[in-house]
Amino acid sequence: MAPSRIAVVTGASSGIGAATARRLAEAGYRVVLTARREDRIEALAKEINDAGHQATAYPLDVTDRAAVDEFATAFSTVSVLVNNAGGALGADPVATGDPADWRTMYETNVIGTLNLTQALLPKLEASGDGTVVVVSSTAGHATYEGGAGYVAAKHGAHVLAETLRLEIVGKPVRVIEVAPGMVKTDEFALTRFGGDEEKAAKVYQGVAEPLTADDVADTIAWTVTRPSHVNIDLLVVRPRAQASNTKVHRDL
Ligand code: 8X3
């Protein structure tokens, strides 16, 4: 039997990353789960292995370049890299936003993606059929009030994907961007609002069915499992109740 192809997923400890790891494992990849929280990715790896698929956990902070370079030495080839780690901090207007939050968002959403992509690009190419997925956001394509820090960072992630696709055309590596809109996960809004459950709940208030992490994972797995010559450049996915970043139907 041919050895399973490797799919590395960052931010695999929860939400979209964890759901994507499950989906790619089901699709036959040996998934490598990375995140800072070791207990979470160990538990997920066990769950995936117990289900008869293949997973290993590797604790990693995507902003730590030395650690990322060390991580990359573990592989001779990698077939898929899903850059999912990231997130939002705060929803303050430009006038009062915290520069430290902006910096952290740029570090995780952009530099984290850059670190993993640079470190694994030779391994993706060596696979003869590699795929880089950048999980950006609809915030990478249009702004909204109170979103500037996150929107700027996600625009950065979008530009990274778009530029990389231009630069490596002709090599056997696809560059795919998946841009989700409103997704209700356990942590996204809670992290954004520093653990304030009331503020976090307001984000989804009255919205019939926000996307789930698995809805997004399903789209990511779909893009990855298209034939090699099919490159889904950009997939924007929102719940039916959301027409734009600022136009959301709420039953209140
Ligand atoms: C999440 C979408 O609208 O909270 O990436 O910026 S939004």
Short mmCIF file of C-alpha atoms and ligand atoms in Angstrom, two decimals:
data_model
loop_
_atom_site.label_atom_id
_atom_site.label_comp_id
_atom_site.label_asym_id
_atom_site.label_seq_id
_atom_site.Cartn_x
_atom_site.Cartn_y
_atom_site.Cartn_z
CA MET A 1 0.00 0.00 0.00
CA ALA A 2 1.31 3.48 -0.88
CA PRO A 3 2.12 5.62 2.15
CA SER A 4 -0.64 8.08 3.00
CA ARG A 5 -0.20 11.62 1.86
CA ILE A 6 0.40 14.14 4.60
CA ALA A 7 -1.89 17.08 5.35
CA VAL A 8 -0.68 19.65 7.89
CA VAL A 9 -3.41 21.70 9.57
CA THR A 10 -2.59 24.71 11.75
CA GLY A 11 -4.90 25.89 14.50
CA ALA A 12 -6.18 22.32 14.72
CA SER A 13 -7.09 22.50 18.41
CA SER A 14 -10.65 23.76 17.82
CA GLY A 15 -13.19 25.15 15.39
CA ILE A 16 -12.51 25.13 11.65
CA GLY A 17 -9.02 23.64 12.08
CA ALA A 18 -10.22 20.65 14.09
CA ALA A 19 -13.15 20.06 11.75
CA THR A 20 -10.85 20.28 8.72
CA ALA A 21 -8.45 17.77 10.25
CA ARG A 22 -11.34 15.32 10.72
CA ARG A 23 -12.53 15.82 7.14
CA LEU A 24 -9.07 15.41 5.59
CA ALA A 25 -8.41 12.30 7.68
CA GLU A 26 -11.70 10.87 6.40
CA ALA A 27 -10.54 11.72 2.88
CA GLY A 28 -7.49 9.49 3.42
CA TYR A 29 -4.77 11.94 4.42
CA ARG A 30 -2.45 11.35 7.34
CA VAL A 31 -3.17 14.57 9.16
CA VAL A 32 -0.63 16.41 11.26
CA LEU A 33 -2.42 18.53 13.84
CA THR A 34 -0.62 21.63 14.99
CA ALA A 35 -1.64 24.21 17.59
CA ARG A 36 -0.26 25.61 20.81
CA ARG A 37 -2.58 23.60 23.07
CA GLU A 38 -1.01 20.15 23.18
CA ASP A 39 -3.76 18.47 25.22
CA ARG A 40 -6.39 19.43 22.65
CA ILE A 41 -4.52 18.21 19.58
CA GLU A 42 -3.45 15.01 21.38
CA ALA A 43 -7.12 14.31 22.18
CA LEU A 44 -8.16 15.02 18.59
CA ALA A 45 -5.39 12.82 17.21
CA LYS A 46 -6.61 10.00 19.46
CA GLU A 47 -10.20 10.52 18.31
CA ILE A 48 -9.16 10.39 14.64
CA ASN A 49 -6.92 7.35 15.14
CA ASP A 50 -9.65 5.57 17.13
CA ALA A 51 -11.97 6.15 14.18
CA GLY A 52 -9.56 4.18 11.99
CA HIS A 53 -7.87 7.15 10.31
CA GLN A 54 -4.37 8.55 10.78
CA ALA A 55 -3.35 11.59 12.80
CA THR A 56 -0.40 12.86 14.79
CA ALA A 57 -0.21 15.91 17.04
CA TYR A 58 2.66 18.38 16.98
CA PRO A 59 2.48 21.36 19.36
CA LEU A 60 3.48 24.48 17.47
CA ASP A 61 3.19 28.25 17.66
CA VAL A 62 2.97 29.42 14.05
CA THR A 63 4.58 32.75 14.96
CA ASP A 64 7.75 31.04 16.24
CA ARG A 65 9.85 30.76 13.08
CA ALA A 66 12.60 28.64 14.61
CA ALA A 67 10.01 26.14 15.87
CA VAL A 68 8.29 26.12 12.47
CA ASP A 69 11.60 25.43 10.70
CA GLU A 70 12.32 22.61 13.13
CA PHE A 71 8.81 21.21 12.52
CA ALA A 72 9.40 21.21 8.75
CA THR A 73 12.47 18.99 9.11
CA ALA A 74 10.15 16.15 10.20
CA PHE A 75 8.93 15.67 6.62
CA SER A 76 10.45 14.83 3.25
CA THR A 77 7.20 15.60 1.47
CA VAL A 78 3.89 17.22 2.41
CA SER A 79 0.83 17.13 0.16
CA VAL A 80 -1.45 19.66 1.83
CA LEU A 81 -0.89 22.63 4.11
CA VAL A 82 -4.00 24.24 5.59
CA ASN A 83 -3.09 27.63 7.06
CA ASN A 84 -5.99 28.03 9.45
CA ALA A 85 -4.40 29.45 12.62
CA GLY A 86 -5.43 33.03 13.28
CA GLY A 87 -8.31 34.98 14.68
CA ALA A 88 -9.62 38.36 15.73
CA LEU A 89 -8.89 40.51 18.75
CA GLY A 90 -11.22 43.38 19.57
CA ALA A 91 -13.81 45.25 17.53
CA ASP A 92 -12.81 48.81 18.29
CA PRO A 93 -12.93 51.65 15.82
CA VAL A 94 -9.69 52.81 14.22
CA ALA A 95 -9.70 55.82 16.56
CA THR A 96 -9.31 53.67 19.68
CA GLY A 97 -8.11 50.23 18.56
CA ASP A 98 -5.21 48.74 20.51
CA PRO A 99 -2.01 48.64 18.41
CA ALA A 100 -0.91 45.55 20.35
CA ASP A 101 -4.04 43.72 19.16
CA TRP A 102 -3.38 44.79 15.58
CA ARG A 103 0.20 43.55 15.83
CA THR A 104 -0.88 40.19 17.25
CA MET A 105 -3.48 39.74 14.53
CA TYR A 106 -0.92 40.48 11.84
CA GLU A 107 1.54 38.08 13.47
CA THR A 108 -0.90 35.16 13.68
CA ASN A 109 -2.97 35.63 10.53
CA VAL A 110 -0.21 36.78 8.16
CA ILE A 111 3.26 35.99 9.52
CA GLY A 112 2.05 32.62 10.83
CA THR A 113 0.80 31.74 7.35
CA LEU A 114 4.03 33.06 5.84
CA ASN A 115 6.16 30.99 8.23
CA LEU A 116 4.42 27.70 7.52
CA THR A 117 4.17 28.34 3.80
CA GLN A 118 7.85 29.25 3.44
CA ALA A 119 9.00 26.32 5.57
CA LEU A 120 6.86 23.72 3.80
CA LEU A 121 6.87 24.98 0.21
CA PRO A 122 9.89 22.82 -0.79
CA LYS A 123 8.16 19.77 0.74
CA LEU A 124 4.90 20.57 -1.02
CA GLU A 125 6.75 20.85 -4.31
CA ALA A 126 8.63 17.63 -3.58
CA SER A 127 5.30 15.82 -3.24
CA GLY A 128 4.75 16.44 -6.94
CA ASP A 129 1.16 17.48 -6.22
CA GLY A 130 0.96 19.96 -3.37
CA THR A 131 -1.80 22.22 -2.12
CA VAL A 132 -1.57 25.31 0.06
CA VAL A 133 -4.88 26.41 1.56
CA VAL A 134 -5.16 29.84 3.16
CA VAL A 135 -8.23 30.13 5.36
CA SER A 136 -8.81 33.85 5.15
CA SER A 137 -12.21 35.40 5.75
CA THR A 138 -14.81 37.56 4.10
CA ALA A 139 -12.96 40.16 6.20
CA GLY A 140 -10.14 39.69 3.70
CA HIS A 141 -12.32 41.11 0.96
CA ALA A 142 -14.37 43.96 2.44
CA THR A 143 -14.32 46.01 5.59
CA TYR A 144 -16.84 46.81 8.31
CA GLU A 145 -16.96 49.29 11.18
CA GLY A 146 -14.97 48.09 14.16
CA GLY A 147 -13.19 45.49 12.06
CA ALA A 148 -10.17 47.34 10.72
CA GLY A 149 -7.43 45.49 12.62
CA TYR A 150 -8.78 42.06 11.69
CA VAL A 151 -9.82 43.17 8.22
CA ALA A 152 -6.32 44.52 7.54
CA ALA A 153 -4.73 41.27 8.68
CA LYS A 154 -7.09 39.12 6.62
CA HIS A 155 -6.49 41.32 3.58
CA GLY A 156 -2.82 40.49 4.17
CA ALA A 157 -3.56 36.77 4.16
CA HIS A 158 -5.58 37.18 0.96
CA VAL A 159 -2.75 39.05 -0.75
CA LEU A 160 -0.24 36.44 0.36
CA ALA A 161 -2.33 33.71 -1.31
CA GLU A 162 -2.94 35.70 -4.47
CA THR A 163 0.73 36.66 -4.85
CA LEU A 164 2.05 33.18 -4.11
CA ARG A 165 -0.22 31.76 -6.81
CA LEU A 166 1.33 34.14 -9.34
CA GLU A 167 4.86 33.42 -8.20
CA ILE A 168 4.77 29.62 -8.27
CA VAL A 169 2.64 29.06 -11.34
CA GLY A 170 4.19 26.19 -13.31
CA LYS A 171 5.16 24.34 -10.15
CA PRO A 172 3.03 21.40 -9.01
CA VAL A 173 1.47 23.31 -6.10
CA ARG A 174 -2.03 24.80 -5.99
CA VAL A 175 -2.84 27.86 -3.90
CA ILE A 176 -6.41 27.92 -2.65
CA GLU A 177 -8.09 30.57 -0.52
CA VAL A 178 -11.24 29.78 1.42
CA ALA A 179 -12.95 32.88 2.81
CA PRO A 180 -15.68 32.12 5.34
CA GLY A 181 -18.23 34.66 6.53
CA MET A 182 -20.20 34.22 9.74
CA VAL A 183 -19.18 30.95 11.39
CA LYS A 184 -20.34 30.10 14.89
CA THR A 185 -17.52 28.31 16.64
CA ASP A 186 -16.79 27.81 20.34
CA GLU A 187 -13.98 30.32 20.41
CA PHE A 188 -13.84 32.89 17.57
CA ALA A 189 -16.15 35.55 19.01
CA LEU A 190 -15.25 34.75 22.61
CA THR A 191 -11.56 35.32 21.86
CA ARG A 192 -12.37 38.48 19.95
CA PHE A 193 -14.18 39.93 22.94
CA GLY A 194 -11.69 38.79 25.59
CA GLY A 195 -13.98 36.11 27.01
CA ASP A 196 -17.06 38.36 27.29
CA GLU A 197 -19.84 35.83 26.64
CA GLU A 198 -22.56 38.44 26.28
CA LYS A 199 -20.72 40.35 23.56
CA ALA A 200 -19.78 37.10 21.83
CA ALA A 201 -23.39 35.87 21.82
CA LYS A 202 -24.56 39.16 20.24
CA VAL A 203 -22.57 38.41 17.09
CA TYR A 204 -24.92 35.53 16.26
CA GLN A 205 -28.09 36.90 17.89
CA GLY A 206 -31.21 36.12 15.85
CA VAL A 207 -29.22 34.57 12.99
CA ALA A 208 -31.11 31.41 12.07
CA GLU A 209 -28.19 29.27 11.06
CA PRO A 210 -24.68 30.67 11.11
CA LEU A 211 -22.17 28.37 9.42
CA THR A 212 -20.62 25.68 11.58
CA ALA A 213 -16.94 24.79 11.65
CA ASP A 214 -17.84 21.61 9.80
CA ASP A 215 -19.64 23.53 7.04
CA VAL A 216 -16.38 25.34 6.35
CA ALA A 217 -14.27 22.18 6.72
CA ASP A 218 -16.52 20.56 4.14
CA THR A 219 -15.75 23.32 1.64
CA ILE A 220 -12.02 23.16 2.41
CA ALA A 221 -11.96 19.38 1.93
CA TRP A 222 -13.91 19.81 -1.31
CA THR A 223 -11.36 22.26 -2.73
CA VAL A 224 -8.46 20.01 -1.70
CA THR A 225 -9.98 16.85 -3.16
CA ARG A 226 -10.64 18.28 -6.65
CA PRO A 227 -8.39 16.81 -9.36
CA SER A 228 -4.85 18.22 -9.18
CA HIS A 229 -5.22 20.45 -12.23
CA VAL A 230 -8.32 22.15 -10.75
CA ASN A 231 -7.31 25.14 -8.60
CA ILE A 232 -10.18 26.75 -6.71
CA ASP A 233 -8.51 30.17 -6.42
CA LEU A 234 -11.06 31.60 -4.02
CA LEU A 235 -14.11 30.16 -2.36
CA VAL A 236 -16.31 32.59 -0.42
CA VAL A 237 -18.79 30.88 1.87
CA ARG A 238 -21.44 32.53 4.04
CA PRO A 239 -24.63 31.42 5.74
CA ARG A 240 -27.82 32.09 3.77
CA ALA A 241 -28.78 34.73 6.33
CA GLN A 242 -25.70 36.81 5.54
CA ALA A 243 -25.60 38.78 2.28
CA SER A 244 -22.49 40.82 3.08
CA ASN A 245 -20.26 41.60 6.05
CA THR A 246 -22.75 44.26 7.11
CA LYS A 247 -26.05 42.82 5.83
CA VAL A 248 -27.23 40.02 8.09
CA HIS A 249 -30.83 38.89 8.55
CA ARG A 250 -31.74 38.55 12.24
CA ASP A 251 -35.06 37.30 13.66
CA LEU A 252 -35.19 39.45 16.78
C1 8X3 B 1 -14.95 36.04 10.43
C2 8X3 B 1 -15.89 36.91 9.69
O1 8X3 B 1 -17.40 38.97 9.87
O2 8X3 B 1 -16.35 38.21 11.92
O3 8X3 B 1 -13.76 35.81 9.78
O4 8X3 B 1 -15.05 39.30 10.23
S1 8X3 B 1 -16.15 38.41 10.49
#
